[in-house]
Coordinates of C-alpha atoms in Angstrom, one line a residue:
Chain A
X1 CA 0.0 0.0 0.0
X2 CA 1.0 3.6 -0.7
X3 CA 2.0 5.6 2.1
X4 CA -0.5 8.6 2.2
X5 CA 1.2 11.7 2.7
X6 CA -0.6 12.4 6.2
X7 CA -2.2 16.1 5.5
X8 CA -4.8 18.6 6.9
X9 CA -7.4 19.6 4.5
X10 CA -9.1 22.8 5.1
X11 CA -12.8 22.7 4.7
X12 CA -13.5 26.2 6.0
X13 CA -10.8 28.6 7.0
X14 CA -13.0 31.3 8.8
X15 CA -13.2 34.6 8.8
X16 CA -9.3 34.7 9.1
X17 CA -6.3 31.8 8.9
X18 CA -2.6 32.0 8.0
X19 CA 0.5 29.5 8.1
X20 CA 3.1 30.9 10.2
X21 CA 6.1 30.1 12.0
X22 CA 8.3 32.6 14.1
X23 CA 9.0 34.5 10.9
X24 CA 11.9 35.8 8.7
X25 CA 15.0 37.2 10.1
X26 CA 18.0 38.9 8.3
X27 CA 16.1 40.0 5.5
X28 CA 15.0 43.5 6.7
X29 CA 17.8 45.5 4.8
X30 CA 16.1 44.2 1.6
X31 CA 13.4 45.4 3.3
X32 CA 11.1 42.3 4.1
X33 CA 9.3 42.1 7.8
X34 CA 9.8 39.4 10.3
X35 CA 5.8 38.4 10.4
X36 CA 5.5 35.2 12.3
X37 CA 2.8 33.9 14.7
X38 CA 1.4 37.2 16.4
X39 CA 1.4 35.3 19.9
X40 CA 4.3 34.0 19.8
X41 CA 4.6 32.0 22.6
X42 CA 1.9 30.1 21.9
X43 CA 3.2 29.0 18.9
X44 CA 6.3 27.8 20.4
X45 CA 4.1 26.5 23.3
X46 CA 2.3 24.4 20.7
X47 CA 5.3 22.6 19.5
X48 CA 6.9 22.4 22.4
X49 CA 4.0 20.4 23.3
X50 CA 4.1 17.8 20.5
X51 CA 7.9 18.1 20.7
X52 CA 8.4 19.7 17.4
X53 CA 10.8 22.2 16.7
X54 CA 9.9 25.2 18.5
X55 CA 9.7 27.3 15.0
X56 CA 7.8 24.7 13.2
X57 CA 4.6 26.1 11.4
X58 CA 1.1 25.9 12.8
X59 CA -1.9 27.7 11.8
X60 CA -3.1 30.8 13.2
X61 CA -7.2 31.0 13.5
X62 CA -8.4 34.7 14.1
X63 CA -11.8 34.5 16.1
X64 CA -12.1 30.7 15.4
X65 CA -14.3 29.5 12.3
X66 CA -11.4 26.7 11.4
X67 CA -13.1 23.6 10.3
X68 CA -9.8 20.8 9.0
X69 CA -10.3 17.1 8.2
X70 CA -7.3 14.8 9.0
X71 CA -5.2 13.3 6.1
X72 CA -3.4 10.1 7.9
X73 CA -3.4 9.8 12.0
X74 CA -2.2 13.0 13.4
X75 CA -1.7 14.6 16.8
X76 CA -2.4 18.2 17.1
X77 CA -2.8 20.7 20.0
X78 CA -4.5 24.0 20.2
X79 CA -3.0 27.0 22.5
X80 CA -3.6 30.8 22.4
X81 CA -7.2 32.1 22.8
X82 CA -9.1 28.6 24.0
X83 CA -12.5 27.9 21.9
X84 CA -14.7 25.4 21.8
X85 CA -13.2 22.6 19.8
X86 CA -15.5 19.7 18.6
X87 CA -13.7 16.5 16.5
X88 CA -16.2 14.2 14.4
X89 CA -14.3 10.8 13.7
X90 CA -15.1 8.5 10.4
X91 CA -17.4 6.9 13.0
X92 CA -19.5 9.9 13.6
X93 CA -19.0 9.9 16.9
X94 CA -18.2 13.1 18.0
X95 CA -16.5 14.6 21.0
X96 CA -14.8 18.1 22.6
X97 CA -10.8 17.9 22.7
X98 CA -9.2 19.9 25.4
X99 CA -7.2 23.5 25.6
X100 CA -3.2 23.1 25.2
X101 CA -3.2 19.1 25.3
X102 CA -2.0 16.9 23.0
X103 CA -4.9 14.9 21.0
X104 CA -5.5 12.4 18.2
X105 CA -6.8 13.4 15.0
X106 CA -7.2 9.9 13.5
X107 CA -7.5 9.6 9.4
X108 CA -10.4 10.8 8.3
X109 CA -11.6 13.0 11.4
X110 CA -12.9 16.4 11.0
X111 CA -11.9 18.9 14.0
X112 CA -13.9 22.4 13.8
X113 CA -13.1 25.6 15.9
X114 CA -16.2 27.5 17.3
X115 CA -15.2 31.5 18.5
X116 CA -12.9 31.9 21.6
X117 CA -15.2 33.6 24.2
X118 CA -12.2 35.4 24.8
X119 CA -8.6 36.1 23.2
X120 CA -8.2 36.7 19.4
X121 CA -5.9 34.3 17.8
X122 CA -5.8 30.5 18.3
X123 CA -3.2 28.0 17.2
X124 CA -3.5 24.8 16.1
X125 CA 0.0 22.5 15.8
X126 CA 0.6 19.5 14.2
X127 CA 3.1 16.6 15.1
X128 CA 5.8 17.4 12.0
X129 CA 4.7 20.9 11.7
X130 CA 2.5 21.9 8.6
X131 CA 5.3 21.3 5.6
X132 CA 4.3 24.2 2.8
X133 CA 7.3 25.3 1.1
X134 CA 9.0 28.2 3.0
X135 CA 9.7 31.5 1.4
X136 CA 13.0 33.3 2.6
X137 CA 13.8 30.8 5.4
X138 CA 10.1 30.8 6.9
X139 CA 6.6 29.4 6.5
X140 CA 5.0 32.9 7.6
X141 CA 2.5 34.5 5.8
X142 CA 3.0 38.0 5.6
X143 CA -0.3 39.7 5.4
X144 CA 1.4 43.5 4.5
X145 CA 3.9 42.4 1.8
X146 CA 2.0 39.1 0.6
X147 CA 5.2 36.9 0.8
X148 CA 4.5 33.6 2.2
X149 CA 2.4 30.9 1.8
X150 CA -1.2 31.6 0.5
X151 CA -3.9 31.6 3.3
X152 CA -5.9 28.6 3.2
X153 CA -9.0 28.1 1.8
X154 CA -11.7 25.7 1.7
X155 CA -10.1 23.0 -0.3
X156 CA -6.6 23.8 0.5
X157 CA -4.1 20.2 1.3
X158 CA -1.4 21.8 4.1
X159 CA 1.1 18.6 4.4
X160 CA 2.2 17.6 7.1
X161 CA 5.9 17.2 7.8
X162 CA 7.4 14.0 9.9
X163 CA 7.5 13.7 12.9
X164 CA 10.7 14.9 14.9
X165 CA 12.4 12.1 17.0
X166 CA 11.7 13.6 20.3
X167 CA 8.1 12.5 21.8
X168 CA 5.9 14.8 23.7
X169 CA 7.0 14.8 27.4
X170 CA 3.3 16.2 28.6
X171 CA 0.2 15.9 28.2
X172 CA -1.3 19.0 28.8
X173 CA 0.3 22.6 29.7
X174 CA -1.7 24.8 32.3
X175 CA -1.7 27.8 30.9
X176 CA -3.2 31.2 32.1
X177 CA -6.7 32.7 30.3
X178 CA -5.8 35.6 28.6
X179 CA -8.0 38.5 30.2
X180 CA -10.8 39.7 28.7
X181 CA -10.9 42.9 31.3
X182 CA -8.9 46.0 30.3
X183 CA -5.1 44.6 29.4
X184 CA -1.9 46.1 31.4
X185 CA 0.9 46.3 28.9
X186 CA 4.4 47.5 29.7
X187 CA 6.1 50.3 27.9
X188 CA 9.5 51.4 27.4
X189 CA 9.9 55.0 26.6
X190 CA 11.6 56.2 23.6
X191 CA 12.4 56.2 20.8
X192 CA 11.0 59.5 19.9
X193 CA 9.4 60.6 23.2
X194 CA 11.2 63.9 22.8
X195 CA 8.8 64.7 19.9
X196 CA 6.2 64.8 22.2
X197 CA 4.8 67.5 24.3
X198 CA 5.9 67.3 28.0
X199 CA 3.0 65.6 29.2
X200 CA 2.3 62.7 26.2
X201 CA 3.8 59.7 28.2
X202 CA 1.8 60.5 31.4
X203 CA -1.2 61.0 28.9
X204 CA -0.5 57.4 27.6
X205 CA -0.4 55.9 30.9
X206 CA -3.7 57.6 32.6
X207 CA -6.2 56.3 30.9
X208 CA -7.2 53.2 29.1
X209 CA -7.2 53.1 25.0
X210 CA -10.0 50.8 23.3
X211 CA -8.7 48.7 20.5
X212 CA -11.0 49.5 17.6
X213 CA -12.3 47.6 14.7
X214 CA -9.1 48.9 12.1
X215 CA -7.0 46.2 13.7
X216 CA -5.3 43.4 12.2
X217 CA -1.5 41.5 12.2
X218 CA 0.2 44.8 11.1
X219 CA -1.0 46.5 14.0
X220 CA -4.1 47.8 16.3
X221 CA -5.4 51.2 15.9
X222 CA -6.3 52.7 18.9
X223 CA -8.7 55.0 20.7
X224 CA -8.1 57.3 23.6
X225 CA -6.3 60.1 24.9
X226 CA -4.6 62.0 22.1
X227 CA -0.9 62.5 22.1
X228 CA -0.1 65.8 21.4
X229 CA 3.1 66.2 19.5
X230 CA 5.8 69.0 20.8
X231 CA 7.5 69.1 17.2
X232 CA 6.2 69.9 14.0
X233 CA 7.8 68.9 10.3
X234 CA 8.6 65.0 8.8
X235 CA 10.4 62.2 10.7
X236 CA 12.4 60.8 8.0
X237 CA 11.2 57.2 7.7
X238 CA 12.9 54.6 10.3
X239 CA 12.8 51.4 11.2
X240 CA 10.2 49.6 13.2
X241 CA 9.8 47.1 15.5
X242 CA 6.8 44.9 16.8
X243 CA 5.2 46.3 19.9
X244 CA 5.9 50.0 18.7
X245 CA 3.5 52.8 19.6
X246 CA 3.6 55.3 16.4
X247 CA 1.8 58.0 16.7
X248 CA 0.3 59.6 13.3
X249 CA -0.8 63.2 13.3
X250 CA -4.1 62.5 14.7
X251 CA -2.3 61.6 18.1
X252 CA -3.9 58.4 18.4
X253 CA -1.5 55.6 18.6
X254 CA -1.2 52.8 16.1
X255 CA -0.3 49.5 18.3
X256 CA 2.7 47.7 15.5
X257 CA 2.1 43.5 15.5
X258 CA 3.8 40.8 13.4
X259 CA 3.5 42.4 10.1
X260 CA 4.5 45.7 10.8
X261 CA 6.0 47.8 7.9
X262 CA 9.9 47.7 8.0
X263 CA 9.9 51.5 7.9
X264 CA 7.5 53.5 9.4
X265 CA 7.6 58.0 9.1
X266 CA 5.8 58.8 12.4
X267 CA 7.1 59.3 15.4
X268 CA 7.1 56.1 18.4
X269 CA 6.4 57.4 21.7
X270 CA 7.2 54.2 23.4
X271 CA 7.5 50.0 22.7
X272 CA 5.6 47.4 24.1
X273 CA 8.0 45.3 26.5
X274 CA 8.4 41.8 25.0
X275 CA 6.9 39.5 27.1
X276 CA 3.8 41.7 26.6
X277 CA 3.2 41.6 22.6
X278 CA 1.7 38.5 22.8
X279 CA -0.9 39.8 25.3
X280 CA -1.6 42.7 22.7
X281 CA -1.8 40.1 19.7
X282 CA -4.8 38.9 21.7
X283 CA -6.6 41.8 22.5
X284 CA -9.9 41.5 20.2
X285 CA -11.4 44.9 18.7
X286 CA -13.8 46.9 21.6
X287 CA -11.2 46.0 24.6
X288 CA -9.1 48.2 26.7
X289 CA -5.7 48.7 27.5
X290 CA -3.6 50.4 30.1
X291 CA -0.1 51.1 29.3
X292 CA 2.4 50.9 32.4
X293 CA 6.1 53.0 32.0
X294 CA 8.5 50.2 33.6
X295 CA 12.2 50.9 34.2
X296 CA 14.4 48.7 31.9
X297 CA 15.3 45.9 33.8
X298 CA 19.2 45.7 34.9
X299 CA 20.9 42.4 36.3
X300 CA 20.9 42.3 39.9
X301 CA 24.6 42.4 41.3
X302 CA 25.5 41.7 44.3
X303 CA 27.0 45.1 46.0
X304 CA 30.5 44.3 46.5
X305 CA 31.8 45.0 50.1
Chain B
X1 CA 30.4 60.9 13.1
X2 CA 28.0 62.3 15.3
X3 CA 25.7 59.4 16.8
X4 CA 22.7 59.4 18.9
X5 CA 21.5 56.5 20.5
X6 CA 17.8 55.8 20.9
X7 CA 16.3 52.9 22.6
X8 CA 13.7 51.3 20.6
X9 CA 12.1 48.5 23.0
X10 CA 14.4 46.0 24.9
X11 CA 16.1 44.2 21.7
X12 CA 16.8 47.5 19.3
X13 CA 18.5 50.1 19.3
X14 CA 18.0 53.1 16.5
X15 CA 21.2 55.3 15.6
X16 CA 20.9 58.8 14.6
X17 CA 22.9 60.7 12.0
X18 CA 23.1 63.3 10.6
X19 CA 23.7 62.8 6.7
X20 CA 22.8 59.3 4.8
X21 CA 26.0 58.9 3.6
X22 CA 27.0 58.3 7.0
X23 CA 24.2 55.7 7.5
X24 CA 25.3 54.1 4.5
X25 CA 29.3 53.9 5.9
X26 CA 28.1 53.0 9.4
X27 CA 25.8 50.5 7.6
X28 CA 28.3 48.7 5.4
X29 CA 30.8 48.7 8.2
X30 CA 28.2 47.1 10.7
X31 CA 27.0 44.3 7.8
X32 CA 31.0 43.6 7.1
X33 CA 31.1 42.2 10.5
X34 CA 28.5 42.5 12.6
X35 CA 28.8 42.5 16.7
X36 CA 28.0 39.4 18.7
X37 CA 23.9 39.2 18.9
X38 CA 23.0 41.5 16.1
X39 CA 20.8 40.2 14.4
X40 CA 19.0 42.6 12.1
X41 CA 20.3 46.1 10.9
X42 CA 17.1 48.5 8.8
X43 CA 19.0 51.3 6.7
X44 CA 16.7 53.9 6.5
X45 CA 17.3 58.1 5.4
X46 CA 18.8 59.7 8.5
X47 CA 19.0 56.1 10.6
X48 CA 20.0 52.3 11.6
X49 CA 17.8 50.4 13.4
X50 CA 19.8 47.7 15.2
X51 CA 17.9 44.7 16.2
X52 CA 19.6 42.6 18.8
X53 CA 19.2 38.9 20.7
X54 CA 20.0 37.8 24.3
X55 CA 21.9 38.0 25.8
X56 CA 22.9 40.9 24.1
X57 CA 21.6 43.8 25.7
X58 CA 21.6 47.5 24.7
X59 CA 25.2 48.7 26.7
X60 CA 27.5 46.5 24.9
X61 CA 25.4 46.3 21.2
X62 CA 25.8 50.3 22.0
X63 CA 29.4 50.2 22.9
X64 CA 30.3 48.4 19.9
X65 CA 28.2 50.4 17.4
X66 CA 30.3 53.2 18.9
X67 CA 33.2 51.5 17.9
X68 CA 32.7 50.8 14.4
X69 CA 35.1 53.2 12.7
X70 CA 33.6 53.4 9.3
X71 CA 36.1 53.1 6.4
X72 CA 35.7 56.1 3.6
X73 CA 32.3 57.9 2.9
X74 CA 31.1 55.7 0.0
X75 CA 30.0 52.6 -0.6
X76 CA 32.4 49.8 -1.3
X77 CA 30.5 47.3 -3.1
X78 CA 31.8 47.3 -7.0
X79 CA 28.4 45.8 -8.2
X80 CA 26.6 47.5 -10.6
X81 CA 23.6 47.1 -12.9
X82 CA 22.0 48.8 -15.7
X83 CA 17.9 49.1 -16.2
X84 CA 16.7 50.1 -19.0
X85 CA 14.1 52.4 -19.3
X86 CA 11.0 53.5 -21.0
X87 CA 10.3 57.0 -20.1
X88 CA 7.0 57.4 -21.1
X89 CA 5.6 57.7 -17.3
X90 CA 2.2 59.5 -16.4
X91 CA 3.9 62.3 -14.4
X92 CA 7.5 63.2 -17.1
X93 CA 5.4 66.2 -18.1
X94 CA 5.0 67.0 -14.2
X95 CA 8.6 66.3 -13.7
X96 CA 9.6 68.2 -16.2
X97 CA 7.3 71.4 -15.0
X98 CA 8.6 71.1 -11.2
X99 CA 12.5 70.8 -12.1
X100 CA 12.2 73.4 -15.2
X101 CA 13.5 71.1 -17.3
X102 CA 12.1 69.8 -20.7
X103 CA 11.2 66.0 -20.6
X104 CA 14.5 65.3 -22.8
X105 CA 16.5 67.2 -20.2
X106 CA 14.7 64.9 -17.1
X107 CA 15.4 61.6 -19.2
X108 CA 19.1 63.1 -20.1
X109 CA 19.3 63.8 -16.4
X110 CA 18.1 60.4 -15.0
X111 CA 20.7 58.6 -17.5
X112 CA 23.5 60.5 -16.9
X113 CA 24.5 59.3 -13.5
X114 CA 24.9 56.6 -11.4
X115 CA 23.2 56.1 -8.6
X116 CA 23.4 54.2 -5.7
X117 CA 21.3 51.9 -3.2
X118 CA 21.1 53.4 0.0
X119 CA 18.7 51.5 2.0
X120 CA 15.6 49.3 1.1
X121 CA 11.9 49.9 2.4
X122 CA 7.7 50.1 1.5
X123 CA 7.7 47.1 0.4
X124 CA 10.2 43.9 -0.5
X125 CA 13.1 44.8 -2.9
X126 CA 12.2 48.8 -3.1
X127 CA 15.2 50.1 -3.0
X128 CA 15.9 54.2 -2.1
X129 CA 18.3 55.3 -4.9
X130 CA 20.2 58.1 -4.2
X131 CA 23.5 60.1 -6.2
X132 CA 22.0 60.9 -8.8
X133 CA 21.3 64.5 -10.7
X134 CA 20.4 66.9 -7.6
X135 CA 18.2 68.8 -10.3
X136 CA 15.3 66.0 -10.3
X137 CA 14.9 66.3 -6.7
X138 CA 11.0 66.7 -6.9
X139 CA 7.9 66.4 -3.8
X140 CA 5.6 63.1 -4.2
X141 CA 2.6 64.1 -5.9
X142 CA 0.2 65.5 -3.8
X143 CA -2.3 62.1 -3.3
X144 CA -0.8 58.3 -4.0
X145 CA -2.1 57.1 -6.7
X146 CA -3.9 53.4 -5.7
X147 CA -2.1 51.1 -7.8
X148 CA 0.8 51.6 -9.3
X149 CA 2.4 48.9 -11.8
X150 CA 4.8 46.7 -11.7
X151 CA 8.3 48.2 -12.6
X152 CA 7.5 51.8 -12.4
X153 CA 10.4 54.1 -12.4
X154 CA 9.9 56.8 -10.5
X155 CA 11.1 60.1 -8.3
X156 CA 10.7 61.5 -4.8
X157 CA 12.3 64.0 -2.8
X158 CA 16.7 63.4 -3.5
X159 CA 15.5 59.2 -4.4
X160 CA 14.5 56.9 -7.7
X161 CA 13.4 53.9 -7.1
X162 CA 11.4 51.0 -9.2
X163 CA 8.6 49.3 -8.2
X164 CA 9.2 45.8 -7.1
X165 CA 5.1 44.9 -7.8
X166 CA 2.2 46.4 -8.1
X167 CA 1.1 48.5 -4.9
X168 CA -0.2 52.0 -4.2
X169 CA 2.1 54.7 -4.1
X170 CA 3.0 58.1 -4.2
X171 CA 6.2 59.0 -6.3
X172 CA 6.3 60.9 -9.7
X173 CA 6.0 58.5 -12.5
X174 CA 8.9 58.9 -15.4
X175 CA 9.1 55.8 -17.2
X176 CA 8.9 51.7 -16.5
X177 CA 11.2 48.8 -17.0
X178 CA 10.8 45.3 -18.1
X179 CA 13.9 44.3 -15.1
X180 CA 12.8 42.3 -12.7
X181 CA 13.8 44.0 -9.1
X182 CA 12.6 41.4 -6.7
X183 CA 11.9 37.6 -7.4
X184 CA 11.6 35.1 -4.6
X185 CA 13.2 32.5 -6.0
X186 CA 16.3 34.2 -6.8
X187 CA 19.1 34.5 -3.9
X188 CA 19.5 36.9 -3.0
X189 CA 15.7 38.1 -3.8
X190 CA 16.0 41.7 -4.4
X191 CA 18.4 43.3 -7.3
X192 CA 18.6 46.7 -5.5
X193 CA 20.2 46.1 -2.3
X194 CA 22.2 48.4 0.1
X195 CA 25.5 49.6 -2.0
X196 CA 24.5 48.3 -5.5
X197 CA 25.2 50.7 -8.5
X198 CA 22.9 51.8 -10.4
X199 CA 22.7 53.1 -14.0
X200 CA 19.5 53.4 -15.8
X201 CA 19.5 53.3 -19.7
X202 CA 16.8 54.7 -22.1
X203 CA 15.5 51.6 -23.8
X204 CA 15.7 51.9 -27.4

C-alpha cells in the first residue's frame, strides 16, 4: 500500500487563517518584515508540546471559524485564545478535545473551531509541523507584503511534515486565560518621546485606550487620549519594531504586530515590552488597554563590600 | 560621526545621523562584521535600526556600534547594474514642469549618472536610490495614486526607485522597466540592495 502523505485539508478557514512560524529574520535590509505567529509564545508553546521544533509552522485562527479534516493519523494541540473545539471521527462519533493538550486526529476525522469567548488568535499545531514550502527561510504569511504561503482556503491540502524524534513529554500545559478585562501592557519609553509635548507619556499611561475595529496583524489602531506632538515637520522614515507605539498626526497611537512595515515615518512614543506583545496580539477589537512606564530591567549584582 | 543612541524596546536600538551617507558607511561597516547578537540592521534616510538577541543587551550592542570606525564615505561594493528604461511615465510632463527642465532634459538627467542603493523599504526589494542629478529632486505628488504597476520608475524627494510589484504609491511617474527587481526564487531576492550601483538606460 502507498503511504499517504498524512495532511490537513481545510474545509473552512473562517473569517481569518494564515500559516506561520516565528517569521523571517535577516532580510529586513532588503526590506522584508519578520511576520511570524502574532502570539508568539503560543506557537512555540504548541510545539513544544508535540515536541516539534519550536519554530515549526502551525496555523493561526483569528476568532475561530477553522473547520480541517485529517489526512493520515495526526496529533495536534491548540493553545492561544481557548475555543470550543469539537472532532467528528469516520465513525461519527463526536467529542470536545481539550485547551493546550496533546490529541489524536485519526485519518479521516474532522476537527472544527467555534469562537474563543475570549482572546483573538488561536493556534493549532501538528506533530511534523505543517510542511508548505518556506519562502525566505520561513513558512509565515505575511499579510502587508504578501510573501508567504497563501492563506488557506476551503479546499486547501497543508502537508504535514514528519515527525521529529523527540516525543511529547506532557500531556497537557496549564496555561493562564488571557484576560478579557482592560489589558496592562508594559512600555518602554523612547524612541521619539522627545517629539512629544511634556505631558504625552503620562497622557498614555492615565487612561485606558480601546482597541477598535481597524486592527489586524500589522497592527491595532487605537482609541483614547490624544498625544499631542511637541515638534512639527517630517520624521524621515525609520525602522520599526513589533510592539511600537507610532503616533500619526491625529495623536492616536497605532499598536505595530507581526507584520509591521519595516519602515515606518511617524514618530514612536514608546515599545511594548516583549513578554507583553503577545498579550496585545490577543486583544480582540472593543477591549481596553492600560499602558504601564516600567524601568528597563538591569541584572541584579550583588554590592561588593 | 555624530551618533545618537535611541532605545527602541528592549532588543533594538535606532542610531541617529546626521547625513545618509554616514548611515550608509556606518551601515556597510556594521553588515561587514557584525557585533555578537545582532541580528538585524534596517537602513533607512537619517537612521539604523539595530535589532539585537540575548543575551545581548543595549550597553554593549551600543558600545560596539560606537566603535565601528567606518572606512571612507562611499560605498564599497563594486556591483553595478544597468535598467533600461522606457520614459513614457504619467507624471514626465510634471517632472519636467517642477524641475524646469524639458522632458529630454529629465530623461538626459536620470541617465546621466549613477546612482546608488542606500537603503531598502515600502515594500520587498524597493530600493531608495540616491547620487544621482540633484536637479530631479521633486515632492511626491500630492495624493498616492492606488495602484501603481509593476516596474514603475519613479522620483521623490533626492531618491529613484522601481517598483518591485504592483502596490499604491506616491512618487512621480517617469518611465517603466521590463527588469525584474525582486523575485523570490532568486538568492538573493532583491536586485537593488544596500551599495549596489545603479545606471538606468533609455531603452531603445
Amino acid at each position: 500500500m502507498s503511504e499517504l502523505r498524512r495532511a490537513l485539508v481545510v474545509l473552512a478557514p473562517g473569517p481569518l487563517t494564515t500559516v506561520q512560524d516565528l517569521g523571517r529574520r535577516r532580510h529586513s535590509h532588503l526590506g522584508v518584515g519578520r511576520s511570524g505567529a502574532a502570539d508568539r509564545g503560543a506557537l512555540r508553546l504548541a510545539n513544544r508540546l508535540l515536541a516539534n521544533p519550536e519554530d515549526a509552522a502551525c496555523l493561526e485562527v483569528t476568532l475561530g471559524g477553522l473547520k480541517v479534516r485529517a489526512t493520515g493519523d495526526l496529533l495536534v494541540t491548540l493553545t492561544g485564545a481557548p475555543c470550543p473545539a469539537t472532532v467528528t471521527y469516520p465513525d461519527g462519533r463526536t467529542g470536545g478535545i481539550g485547551h493546550a493538550s496533546v490529541e489524536r486526529l485519526p485519518d479521516g476525522a474532522t476537527l472544527r473551531l467555534g469562537v474563543p469567548p475570549r482572546g483573538l488568535r488561536t493556534y493549532l499545531a501538528v506533530r511534523g509541523g505543517i510542511d508548505v514550502p518556506e519562502v525566505l527561510g520561513s513558512r509565515a504569511t505575511d499579510l502587508l507584503s504578501g510573501l508567504g504561503p497563501e492563506r488557506p482556503a476551503p479546499g486547501s491540502v497543508l502537508p504535514v511534515g514528519p515527525a521529529p524524534a523527540e516525543f511529547p513529554a506532557a500531556d497537557l500545559a496549564p496555561v493562564p486565560e488571557p484576560e478579557s478585562g482592560v489589558l496592562i501592557l508594559d512600555v518602554l519609553p523612547g524612541p521619539r518621546h522627545d517629539w512629544f509635548a511634556p505631558g504625552a507619556l503620562t497622557a498614555l499611561c492615565a487612561e485606558p485606550y480601546e482597541v477598535t475595529a481597524q486592527s489586524d496583524r500589522v497592527g491595532m489602531r487605537l482609541r483614547g487620549p490624544r498625544l499631542e506632538r511637541a515638534r512639527d515637520g517630517e520624521l524621515p522614515s525609520e525602522g520599526m519594531v513589533p510592539g511600537a507605539l507610532q503616533v500619526p498626526p491625529s495623536g492616536q497611537p497605532t499598536l505595530f504586530l507581526a507584520d509591521h512595515p519595516v519602515t515606518g515615518g511617524y514618530p514612536v512614543i514608546a515599545v511594548v515590552r516583549d513578554h507583553h506583545i503577545d498579550r496585545a496580539a490577543q486583544a480582540r477589537p472593543g477591549q481596553r488597554i492600560r499602558f504601564r512606564v516600567a524601568g528597563d530591567h538591569r541584572p541584579i549584582r550583588p554590592r561588593r563590600p | 560621526m555624530n551618533a545618537r543612541l535611541h532605545r527602541c524596546g528592549e532588543h533594538a536600538v535606532l542610531v541617529e545621523l546626521d547625513r545618509l551617507e554616514e548611515v550608509v558607511a556606518l551601515y556597510d561597516a556594521l553588515a561587514a562584521d557584525p557585533p555578537r547578537g545582532i541580528v538585524d540592521i534596517v537602513p533607512a534616510a537619517r537612521t539604523l535600526l539595530v535589532r539585537f538577541e540575548p543575551p545581548a543587551r543595549h550597553n554593549e550592542v551600543e558600545s560596539a556600534v560606537l566603535a565601528v570606525r567606518p572606512a571612507g564615505g562611499r560605498l564599497a561594493t563594486s556591483e553595478e547594474v544597468v535598467i533600461p528604461v522606457e520614459y513614457d511615465g504619467d507624471d514626465l510632463a510634471d517632472v519636467a514642469r517642477l524641475t524646469g527642465l524639458t522632458e529630454r532634459e529629465v530623461v538626459a538627467a536620470h541617465t546621466g549618472t549613477a546612482w546608488t542603493v542606500a537603503f531598502c523599504g515600502f515594500a520587498p526589494g524597493f530600493g531608495y536610490l540616491i547620487g544621482g542629478d540633484p536637479r530631479l529632486a521633486v515632492p511626491r505628488r500630492p495624493e498616492s495614486r492606488v495602484r501603481v504597476p509593476t516596474g514603475s520608475v519613479g522620483l521623490a524627494g533626492e531618491f529613484s526607485g522601481v517598483y518591485p510589484r504592483e502596490s499604491p504609491g506616491g512618487w512621480q511617474l517617469i518611465g517603466r522597466t521590463e527588469t525584474v527587481v525582486w523575485d523570490i526564487a532568486a538568492d538573493p531576492p532583491a536586485l537593488l540592495r544596500p551599495g549596489v550601483r545603479v545606471r538606468f538606460a533609455e531603452a531603445m
